[in-house]
């Protein structure tokens, strides 16, 4: 098999993996939402179809560089990914996970802030904020420009930070779970993860919900470190408004209206 064909197949395989992972994670948490909060997404069918469409397009953008890097790692030993757990001290396993999460969070914070400048927002990031309120399907609902900024970070980090393949799998799992649960419209984690001392440093749905309400705050992905350091931490939000919008959307749908009230009324 020629290298070009092998690279293309690797990119296609990774695209399918990313797409299936998205459908499984978002679908699972959407089902949990239906069980835990029946009717929360009522009236949002068109929005959720749009979220799924953008997300599957993003899966290809995430999958292509990941597939190229995976091929290079397997065929030529590219990257700092290692298989032998004894190649590094055991204490380094959890440290490598934290290093990846912090580096990813740093990249996300600053690119996210840039995405909220007027021109990048209108050109790209408005696609994500069109989800009002966001649902579990909105985790990867990005314009291709925004998807590209997110797709390059992990493939770049594996060239810089040594990490065991299992630890990398854990990083990707955390990235997927947090991306989905931060947009669900309700808090799935116990209170100690978003209240008190620990909650003062971690981002969950309660923190990210406020970003979707106010736009100009809470830019982080996993940790509140950069938000707190840069004065952009707006604290945790609530879900009452989102639930009320869902109830209004249900009423609009029954009356033949055109969806949730209030969409498009935020200042950027």
Short mmCIF file of C-alpha atoms in Angstrom, two decimals:
data_model
loop_
_atom_site.label_atom_id
_atom_site.label_comp_id
_atom_site.label_asym_id
_atom_site.label_seq_id
_atom_site.Cartn_x
_atom_site.Cartn_y
_atom_site.Cartn_z
CA UNK A 1 0.00 0.00 0.00
CA UNK A 2 1.35 3.40 -0.93
CA UNK A 3 2.04 5.91 1.86
CA UNK A 4 -0.53 8.33 0.44
CA UNK A 5 -3.27 5.68 0.50
CA UNK A 6 -2.25 4.56 4.00
CA UNK A 7 -2.41 8.13 5.27
CA UNK A 8 -5.81 8.66 3.65
CA UNK A 9 -7.17 5.47 5.20
CA UNK A 10 -5.78 6.45 8.60
CA UNK A 11 -7.42 9.87 8.34
CA UNK A 12 -10.71 8.29 7.29
CA UNK A 13 -10.54 5.79 10.15
CA UNK A 14 -9.89 8.53 12.70
CA UNK A 15 -12.72 10.60 11.25
CA UNK A 16 -15.10 7.67 11.71
CA UNK A 17 -13.83 7.13 15.26
CA UNK A 18 -14.33 10.79 16.16
CA UNK A 19 -17.78 10.83 14.56
CA UNK A 20 -18.93 7.64 16.29
CA UNK A 21 -17.48 8.84 19.60
CA UNK A 22 -19.43 12.09 19.25
CA UNK A 23 -22.69 10.32 18.36
CA UNK A 24 -22.29 7.86 21.23
CA UNK A 25 -21.36 10.44 23.87
CA UNK A 26 -23.83 13.14 22.85
CA UNK A 27 -26.56 10.60 22.20
CA UNK A 28 -26.00 8.98 25.57
CA UNK A 29 -26.13 12.25 27.47
CA UNK A 30 -29.09 13.44 25.41
CA UNK A 31 -30.89 10.27 26.48
CA UNK A 32 -29.89 10.95 30.09
CA UNK A 33 -31.33 14.45 29.71
CA UNK A 34 -34.61 13.06 28.40
CA UNK A 35 -34.80 10.74 31.43
CA UNK A 36 -33.65 13.26 34.05
CA UNK A 37 -35.35 16.39 32.64
CA UNK A 38 -38.16 15.35 30.30
CA UNK A 39 -39.05 18.06 27.82
CA UNK A 40 -35.89 20.13 28.33
CA UNK A 41 -35.06 19.92 24.62
CA UNK A 42 -38.65 20.08 23.43
CA UNK A 43 -39.03 22.46 20.50
CA UNK A 44 -35.30 22.29 19.68
CA UNK A 45 -35.45 19.58 17.00
CA UNK A 46 -34.30 21.86 14.18
CA UNK A 47 -31.49 23.25 16.34
CA UNK A 48 -30.32 19.76 17.30
CA UNK A 49 -30.28 18.63 13.67
CA UNK A 50 -28.13 21.66 12.88
CA UNK A 51 -25.82 20.85 15.82
CA UNK A 52 -25.39 17.28 14.61
CA UNK A 53 -24.63 18.46 11.07
CA UNK A 54 -21.95 20.92 12.15
CA UNK A 55 -20.52 18.38 14.60
CA UNK A 56 -20.15 15.63 12.00
CA UNK A 57 -18.40 18.12 9.71
CA UNK A 58 -16.10 18.96 12.62
CA UNK A 59 -15.40 15.24 13.08
CA UNK A 60 -13.70 15.18 9.67
CA UNK A 61 -11.60 18.21 10.57
CA UNK A 62 -10.58 16.62 13.88
CA UNK A 63 -10.02 13.20 12.32
CA UNK A 64 -7.72 14.21 9.45
CA UNK A 65 -4.73 15.55 11.45
CA UNK A 66 -5.21 12.86 14.09
CA UNK A 67 -5.09 10.18 11.38
CA UNK A 68 -1.92 11.62 9.85
CA UNK A 69 -0.19 11.74 13.23
CA UNK A 70 -1.38 8.22 14.10
CA UNK A 71 0.08 6.90 10.84
CA UNK A 72 3.39 8.65 11.48
CA UNK A 73 3.54 7.29 15.03
CA UNK A 74 2.89 3.70 13.98
CA UNK A 75 5.05 3.70 10.85
CA UNK A 76 7.91 6.01 11.73
CA UNK A 77 7.84 6.52 15.49
CA UNK A 78 6.76 10.12 15.28
CA UNK A 79 5.47 11.72 18.50
CA UNK A 80 6.27 11.24 22.18
CA UNK A 81 3.55 8.59 22.65
CA UNK A 82 4.92 5.43 24.29
CA UNK A 83 3.41 1.97 24.83
CA UNK A 84 5.70 0.51 27.51
CA UNK A 85 4.34 1.71 30.85
CA UNK A 86 7.82 1.29 32.36
CA UNK A 87 9.39 3.68 29.87
CA UNK A 88 8.63 6.54 32.26
CA UNK A 89 8.20 6.61 36.07
CA UNK A 90 4.70 5.62 37.21
CA UNK A 91 4.21 8.97 38.91
CA UNK A 92 4.51 10.56 35.49
CA UNK A 93 1.31 8.90 34.23
CA UNK A 94 -1.12 11.17 36.13
CA UNK A 95 1.22 14.14 35.65
CA UNK A 96 1.17 13.69 31.87
CA UNK A 97 -2.63 13.72 31.91
CA UNK A 98 -2.64 16.96 33.90
CA UNK A 99 -0.02 18.50 31.60
CA UNK A 100 -2.12 17.70 28.54
CA UNK A 101 -5.30 19.01 30.12
CA UNK A 102 -3.66 22.23 31.28
CA UNK A 103 -1.98 22.82 27.91
CA UNK A 104 -5.25 22.11 26.08
CA UNK A 105 -7.14 24.37 28.48
CA UNK A 106 -4.61 27.17 27.90
CA UNK A 107 -4.91 26.86 24.12
CA UNK A 108 -8.71 26.72 24.35
CA UNK A 109 -8.96 29.75 26.64
CA UNK A 110 -6.93 32.07 24.43
CA UNK A 111 -8.34 30.88 21.09
CA UNK A 112 -11.83 31.08 22.60
CA UNK A 113 -11.25 34.67 23.68
CA UNK A 114 -10.02 35.46 20.18
CA UNK A 115 -13.17 33.85 18.76
CA UNK A 116 -15.19 36.42 20.70
CA UNK A 117 -13.60 39.36 18.91
CA UNK A 118 -16.30 40.82 16.65
CA UNK A 119 -14.95 39.65 13.29
CA UNK A 120 -14.01 36.04 14.23
CA UNK A 121 -17.30 35.79 16.11
CA UNK A 122 -19.39 36.81 13.11
CA UNK A 123 -17.34 34.68 10.74
CA UNK A 124 -17.08 31.48 12.78
CA UNK A 125 -17.95 31.35 16.48
CA UNK A 126 -21.54 32.52 15.97
CA UNK A 127 -22.26 29.03 14.66
CA UNK A 128 -21.66 27.59 18.12
CA UNK A 129 -23.57 30.33 19.92
CA UNK A 130 -26.56 29.87 17.62
CA UNK A 131 -27.44 27.02 19.98
CA UNK A 132 -29.63 28.83 22.49
CA UNK A 133 -29.93 27.05 24.78
CA UNK A 134 -27.15 24.58 23.93
CA UNK A 135 -27.92 20.87 24.09
CA UNK A 136 -25.84 17.74 24.51
CA UNK A 137 -25.49 17.67 20.71
CA UNK A 138 -23.72 21.07 20.63
CA UNK A 139 -20.34 19.85 21.90
CA UNK A 140 -18.70 19.90 18.44
CA UNK A 141 -21.09 22.23 16.62
CA UNK A 142 -18.35 24.48 15.21
CA UNK A 143 -17.70 26.41 12.04
CA UNK A 144 -14.76 24.77 10.18
CA UNK A 145 -12.43 27.63 11.18
CA UNK A 146 -13.16 27.05 14.86
CA UNK A 147 -13.00 23.28 14.43
CA UNK A 148 -9.53 23.65 12.92
CA UNK A 149 -8.26 25.62 15.94
CA UNK A 150 -9.42 22.77 18.18
CA UNK A 151 -8.26 19.95 15.91
CA UNK A 152 -4.56 20.82 15.91
CA UNK A 153 -3.87 21.06 19.63
CA UNK A 154 -3.72 17.37 20.70
CA UNK A 155 -1.81 16.30 17.55
CA UNK A 156 0.73 19.02 18.32
CA UNK A 157 1.01 18.18 22.00
CA UNK A 158 1.91 14.52 21.34
CA UNK A 159 5.10 15.78 19.68
CA UNK A 160 6.03 17.84 22.75
CA UNK A 161 4.85 16.03 25.90
CA UNK A 162 5.62 12.32 26.44
CA UNK A 163 2.44 10.38 27.21
CA UNK A 164 1.46 6.72 27.49
CA UNK A 165 -1.10 5.61 24.94
CA UNK A 166 -3.52 4.71 27.76
CA UNK A 167 -3.11 8.11 29.39
CA UNK A 168 -3.77 9.74 26.03
CA UNK A 169 -6.97 7.71 25.79
CA UNK A 170 -7.98 9.08 29.20
CA UNK A 171 -7.28 12.65 28.03
CA UNK A 172 -9.49 12.14 24.97
CA UNK A 173 -12.23 10.62 27.14
CA UNK A 174 -12.17 13.58 29.53
CA UNK A 175 -12.20 15.97 26.56
CA UNK A 176 -15.26 14.26 25.11
CA UNK A 177 -17.20 13.99 28.37
CA UNK A 178 -16.53 17.58 29.42
CA UNK A 179 -17.33 18.92 25.96
CA UNK A 180 -20.73 17.23 26.03
CA UNK A 181 -21.72 17.67 29.68
CA UNK A 182 -20.79 21.37 29.69
CA UNK A 183 -23.59 21.96 27.17
CA UNK A 184 -26.37 19.75 28.51
CA UNK A 185 -28.39 22.43 30.26
CA UNK A 186 -28.20 20.78 33.68
CA UNK A 187 -25.53 19.75 36.17
CA UNK A 188 -24.63 16.06 36.08
CA UNK A 189 -21.71 16.23 38.53
CA UNK A 190 -21.94 16.30 42.34
CA UNK A 191 -22.00 19.68 44.04
CA UNK A 192 -18.41 19.46 45.33
CA UNK A 193 -17.19 19.60 41.71
CA UNK A 194 -18.78 22.97 41.02
CA UNK A 195 -19.20 24.50 44.49
CA UNK A 196 -16.74 25.13 47.27
CA UNK A 197 -12.95 25.01 46.98
CA UNK A 198 -12.68 22.36 44.28
CA UNK A 199 -15.50 23.88 42.29
CA UNK A 200 -13.68 27.20 42.38
CA UNK A 201 -11.10 25.73 39.99
CA UNK A 202 -13.06 23.27 37.85
CA UNK A 203 -15.39 23.95 34.94
CA UNK A 204 -18.63 22.03 34.62
CA UNK A 205 -22.00 22.84 33.06
CA UNK A 206 -22.84 25.39 35.76
CA UNK A 207 -19.79 27.48 34.84
CA UNK A 208 -20.04 27.12 31.06
CA UNK A 209 -23.77 27.87 31.13
CA UNK A 210 -22.96 31.41 32.20
CA UNK A 211 -20.71 31.83 29.17
CA UNK A 212 -23.63 30.97 26.89
CA UNK A 213 -25.78 33.45 28.82
CA UNK A 214 -23.36 36.40 28.96
CA UNK A 215 -20.76 35.64 26.25
CA UNK A 216 -18.02 37.86 27.70
CA UNK A 217 -16.85 35.59 30.49
CA UNK A 218 -15.96 31.98 31.38
CA UNK A 219 -13.80 31.07 28.40
CA UNK A 220 -12.05 28.01 29.84
CA UNK A 221 -12.61 24.33 29.09
CA UNK A 222 -11.48 22.31 32.11
CA UNK A 223 -10.11 24.72 34.68
CA UNK A 224 -10.97 28.22 35.87
CA UNK A 225 -7.29 29.18 36.24
CA UNK A 226 -7.03 31.51 33.23
CA UNK A 227 -10.48 33.01 33.79
CA UNK A 228 -9.59 33.85 37.38
CA UNK A 229 -6.12 35.12 36.50
CA UNK A 230 -7.40 37.31 33.67
CA UNK A 231 -10.52 38.60 35.41
CA UNK A 232 -12.98 36.87 33.08
CA UNK A 233 -14.49 34.47 35.58
CA UNK A 234 -18.21 35.21 35.83
CA UNK A 235 -18.93 32.52 38.40
CA UNK A 236 -21.43 29.74 37.96
CA UNK A 237 -24.76 30.16 36.23
CA UNK A 238 -28.14 28.59 36.65
CA UNK A 239 -30.40 26.68 34.36
CA UNK A 240 -33.77 28.24 35.15
CA UNK A 241 -33.71 30.54 32.11
CA UNK A 242 -32.80 27.68 29.79
CA UNK A 243 -35.60 25.57 31.22
CA UNK A 244 -38.06 28.44 30.80
CA UNK A 245 -36.96 28.92 27.19
CA UNK A 246 -37.51 25.23 26.60
CA UNK A 247 -41.02 25.52 28.03
CA UNK A 248 -41.73 28.53 25.80
CA UNK A 249 -40.35 26.64 22.81
CA UNK A 250 -42.74 23.80 23.49
CA UNK A 251 -45.60 26.29 23.59
CA UNK A 252 -44.44 27.92 20.35
CA UNK A 253 -44.22 24.52 18.68
CA UNK A 254 -47.76 23.66 19.71
CA UNK A 255 -48.99 27.02 18.37
CA UNK A 256 -47.00 26.69 15.15
CA UNK A 257 -44.38 29.27 16.17
CA UNK A 258 -40.79 29.29 15.05
CA UNK A 259 -38.87 28.08 18.04
CA UNK A 260 -37.34 29.32 21.27
CA UNK A 261 -37.92 32.91 22.22
CA UNK A 262 -34.96 35.14 22.79
CA UNK A 263 -32.66 33.58 20.20
CA UNK A 264 -30.34 36.19 18.74
CA UNK A 265 -30.99 38.85 21.38
CA UNK A 266 -27.60 38.75 23.11
CA UNK A 267 -25.00 41.42 22.75
CA UNK A 268 -21.61 40.33 21.46
#
